[in-house]
Amino acid sequence: MEEAIFRFEELLDENAPYFPTIDSVILEEKKTGKWSKKEILGHLVDSAIHNLVRFTEINYVEKPYRHRPYNQIDLVNLNQYQIMDIHDLTELWLSINKQIVRLMKSVDEKALDYKIILSDESVIDLRYLMTDYVDHLEHHIRQLRS
């Protein structure tokens, strides 16, 4: 878990100052059927919100925890990330993720083994879900930097 947390903090530290420096034309450019870079960052906000709830709820709800998917496309559209100021969007993304880092640092070993049932009925644990969250974040940050 320590490696994932270290990588997570590096991603936040390196990219929070970078996102607002991307030219607005590049940030807002849309290709058919694809999100703009702003919308990708907005998707990362939605992902952070949902995962913060998951990472928190698993500690006090009935076990095993049932993972609830969310409609990513509708959320990006409803939250209007495309027209949001990049500084505000970056701050929102950073703030929620800093809270996730705090939570990840405080979770105990026993909680990392809590079982999670996915919508396809496969089973993972909290350790996997947290690590996968960092991998997901890293994947989309590569898209934002390309």
mmCIF file of C-alpha atoms in Angstrom:
data_model
loop_
_atom_site.group_PDB
_atom_site.id
_atom_site.type_symbol
_atom_site.label_atom_id
_atom_site.label_comp_id
_atom_site.label_asym_id
_atom_site.label_seq_id
_atom_site.Cartn_x
_atom_site.Cartn_y
_atom_site.Cartn_z
ATOM 1 C CA MET A 1 0.000 0.000 0.000
ATOM 2 C CA GLU A 2 2.879 2.351 0.742
ATOM 3 C CA GLU A 3 4.066 2.232 -2.871
ATOM 4 C CA ALA A 4 0.580 3.097 -4.168
ATOM 5 C CA ILE A 5 0.306 6.004 -1.723
ATOM 6 C CA PHE A 6 3.750 7.294 -2.703
ATOM 7 C CA ARG A 7 2.834 7.103 -6.408
ATOM 8 C CA PHE A 8 -0.511 8.776 -5.686
ATOM 9 C CA GLU A 9 1.116 11.702 -3.877
ATOM 10 C CA GLU A 10 3.622 12.122 -6.705
ATOM 11 C CA LEU A 11 0.791 12.258 -9.257
ATOM 12 C CA LEU A 12 -0.946 14.988 -7.255
ATOM 13 C CA ASP A 13 2.227 17.000 -6.651
ATOM 14 C CA GLU A 14 3.365 16.851 -10.282
ATOM 15 C CA ASN A 15 0.035 17.480 -11.950
ATOM 16 C CA ALA A 16 -1.908 19.971 -9.819
ATOM 17 C CA PRO A 17 0.415 22.809 -10.880
ATOM 18 C CA TYR A 18 0.583 21.510 -14.463
ATOM 19 C CA PHE A 19 -3.112 21.236 -15.424
ATOM 20 C CA PRO A 20 -3.827 24.996 -15.281
ATOM 21 C CA THR A 21 -0.857 25.647 -17.601
ATOM 22 C CA ILE A 22 -2.370 23.655 -20.475
ATOM 23 C CA ASP A 23 -3.619 25.971 -23.211
ATOM 24 C CA SER A 24 -7.425 26.313 -23.088
ATOM 25 C CA VAL A 25 -7.748 25.371 -26.773
ATOM 26 C CA ILE A 26 -6.020 22.055 -26.028
ATOM 27 C CA LEU A 27 -8.017 21.543 -22.813
ATOM 28 C CA GLU A 28 -11.360 22.067 -24.519
ATOM 29 C CA GLU A 29 -10.698 20.343 -27.865
ATOM 30 C CA LYS A 30 -13.226 17.588 -28.484
ATOM 31 C CA LYS A 31 -12.936 14.739 -30.940
ATOM 32 C CA THR A 32 -15.992 12.767 -32.024
ATOM 33 C CA GLY A 33 -17.017 10.339 -29.315
ATOM 34 C CA LYS A 34 -14.177 11.365 -26.978
ATOM 35 C CA TRP A 35 -13.924 13.547 -23.909
ATOM 36 C CA SER A 36 -11.879 16.727 -23.976
ATOM 37 C CA LYS A 37 -8.950 16.967 -21.558
ATOM 38 C CA LYS A 38 -11.140 19.093 -19.282
ATOM 39 C CA GLU A 39 -13.802 16.398 -19.320
ATOM 40 C CA ILE A 40 -11.186 13.739 -18.539
ATOM 41 C CA LEU A 41 -10.153 15.778 -15.493
ATOM 42 C CA GLY A 42 -13.839 16.098 -14.599
ATOM 43 C CA HIS A 43 -14.186 12.315 -14.892
ATOM 44 C CA LEU A 44 -11.307 12.044 -12.431
ATOM 45 C CA VAL A 45 -13.268 14.306 -10.049
ATOM 46 C CA ASP A 46 -16.308 12.027 -10.335
ATOM 47 C CA SER A 47 -14.110 8.975 -9.822
ATOM 48 C CA ALA A 48 -12.563 10.573 -6.740
ATOM 49 C CA ILE A 49 -15.972 11.407 -5.276
ATOM 50 C CA HIS A 50 -17.295 7.891 -5.773
ATOM 51 C CA ASN A 51 -14.149 6.207 -4.530
ATOM 52 C CA LEU A 52 -13.933 8.418 -1.454
ATOM 53 C CA VAL A 53 -17.445 7.244 -0.573
ATOM 54 C CA ARG A 54 -16.504 3.607 -1.251
ATOM 55 C CA PHE A 55 -13.259 3.768 0.724
ATOM 56 C CA THR A 56 -15.140 5.298 3.645
ATOM 57 C CA GLU A 57 -18.376 3.279 3.580
ATOM 58 C CA ILE A 58 -16.625 -0.067 3.540
ATOM 59 C CA ASN A 59 -15.532 0.574 7.114
ATOM 60 C CA TYR A 60 -19.026 0.725 8.584
ATOM 61 C CA VAL A 61 -21.531 -0.979 6.281
ATOM 62 C CA GLU A 62 -22.502 -4.632 6.218
ATOM 63 C CA LYS A 63 -19.817 -6.914 4.773
ATOM 64 C CA PRO A 64 -19.161 -7.915 2.109
ATOM 65 C CA TYR A 65 -19.392 -4.478 0.560
ATOM 66 C CA ARG A 66 -21.302 -4.204 -2.720
ATOM 67 C CA HIS A 67 -19.552 -1.966 -5.250
ATOM 68 C CA ARG A 68 -22.052 0.318 -7.021
ATOM 69 C CA PRO A 69 -21.102 1.505 -10.505
ATOM 70 C CA TYR A 70 -21.985 4.999 -11.680
ATOM 71 C CA ASN A 71 -22.830 6.488 -15.065
ATOM 72 C CA GLN A 72 -19.553 8.158 -16.035
ATOM 73 C CA ILE A 73 -20.770 9.794 -19.244
ATOM 74 C CA ASP A 74 -23.887 11.331 -17.707
ATOM 75 C CA LEU A 75 -21.924 12.662 -14.735
ATOM 76 C CA VAL A 76 -19.343 14.381 -16.937
ATOM 77 C CA ASN A 77 -22.144 16.018 -18.911
ATOM 78 C CA LEU A 78 -24.312 16.946 -15.908
ATOM 79 C CA ASN A 79 -21.396 18.484 -14.025
ATOM 80 C CA GLN A 80 -20.509 20.625 -17.066
ATOM 81 C CA TYR A 81 -16.760 20.193 -16.665
ATOM 82 C CA GLN A 82 -16.233 21.431 -20.239
ATOM 83 C CA ILE A 83 -17.220 24.975 -19.243
ATOM 84 C CA MET A 84 -15.674 24.968 -15.763
ATOM 85 C CA ASP A 85 -12.678 27.186 -15.013
ATOM 86 C CA ILE A 86 -9.536 25.027 -15.104
ATOM 87 C CA HIS A 87 -8.233 26.445 -11.829
ATOM 88 C CA ASP A 88 -11.494 25.580 -10.043
ATOM 89 C CA LEU A 89 -11.589 22.152 -11.649
ATOM 90 C CA THR A 90 -7.988 21.442 -10.662
ATOM 91 C CA GLU A 91 -8.600 22.585 -7.070
ATOM 92 C CA LEU A 92 -11.679 20.368 -6.797
ATOM 93 C CA TRP A 93 -9.735 17.381 -8.145
ATOM 94 C CA LEU A 94 -6.794 18.057 -5.815
ATOM 95 C CA SER A 95 -8.869 18.619 -2.698
ATOM 96 C CA ILE A 96 -10.854 15.396 -2.985
ATOM 97 C CA ASN A 97 -7.737 13.401 -3.793
ATOM 98 C CA LYS A 98 -5.845 14.829 -0.816
ATOM 99 C CA GLN A 99 -8.661 13.514 1.359
ATOM 100 C CA ILE A 100 -8.342 10.095 -0.279
ATOM 101 C CA VAL A 101 -4.590 10.129 0.453
ATOM 102 C CA ARG A 102 -5.323 10.900 4.125
ATOM 103 C CA LEU A 103 -7.808 8.049 4.233
ATOM 104 C CA MET A 104 -5.443 5.613 2.528
ATOM 105 C CA LYS A 105 -2.687 6.489 4.998
ATOM 106 C CA SER A 106 -4.952 5.834 7.962
ATOM 107 C CA VAL A 107 -6.591 2.577 6.870
ATOM 108 C CA ASP A 108 -5.474 -0.434 8.918
ATOM 109 C CA GLU A 109 -4.280 -3.757 7.551
ATOM 110 C CA LYS A 110 -7.482 -5.564 8.538
ATOM 111 C CA ALA A 111 -9.627 -3.115 6.546
ATOM 112 C CA LEU A 112 -7.450 -3.608 3.451
ATOM 113 C CA ASP A 113 -8.674 -7.222 3.387
ATOM 114 C CA TYR A 114 -12.392 -6.308 3.435
ATOM 115 C CA LYS A 115 -14.155 -8.042 0.570
ATOM 116 C CA ILE A 116 -15.918 -6.116 -2.188
ATOM 117 C CA ILE A 117 -18.407 -7.685 -4.582
ATOM 118 C CA LEU A 118 -18.374 -6.087 -8.027
ATOM 119 C CA SER A 119 -21.437 -5.806 -10.274
ATOM 120 C CA ASP A 120 -20.333 -8.931 -12.184
ATOM 121 C CA GLU A 121 -20.230 -10.778 -8.811
ATOM 122 C CA SER A 122 -16.429 -11.114 -8.835
ATOM 123 C CA VAL A 123 -14.727 -10.396 -5.517
ATOM 124 C CA ILE A 124 -11.815 -8.086 -4.775
ATOM 125 C CA ASP A 125 -10.552 -6.481 -1.575
ATOM 126 C CA LEU A 126 -10.121 -2.882 -0.463
ATOM 127 C CA ARG A 127 -6.354 -3.051 -1.057
ATOM 128 C CA TYR A 128 -6.986 -3.922 -4.708
ATOM 129 C CA LEU A 129 -9.655 -1.224 -5.102
ATOM 130 C CA MET A 130 -7.364 1.461 -3.677
ATOM 131 C CA THR A 131 -4.402 0.394 -5.793
ATOM 132 C CA ASP A 132 -6.605 0.184 -8.878
ATOM 133 C CA TYR A 133 -7.831 3.727 -8.176
ATOM 134 C CA VAL A 134 -4.240 4.997 -8.358
ATOM 135 C CA ASP A 135 -3.655 3.015 -11.576
ATOM 136 C CA HIS A 136 -6.829 4.520 -13.067
ATOM 137 C CA LEU A 137 -5.706 8.002 -12.088
ATOM 138 C CA GLU A 138 -2.291 7.442 -13.633
ATOM 139 C CA HIS A 139 -3.848 6.156 -16.873
ATOM 140 C CA HIS A 140 -5.958 9.275 -17.319
ATOM 141 C CA ILE A 141 -3.146 11.620 -16.343
ATOM 142 C CA ARG A 142 -1.107 10.143 -19.198
ATOM 143 C CA GLN A 143 -4.010 11.090 -21.498
ATOM 144 C CA LEU A 144 -4.028 14.626 -20.097
ATOM 145 C CA ARG A 145 -0.286 14.979 -20.648
ATOM 146 C CA SER A 146 -0.293 13.625 -24.209
#
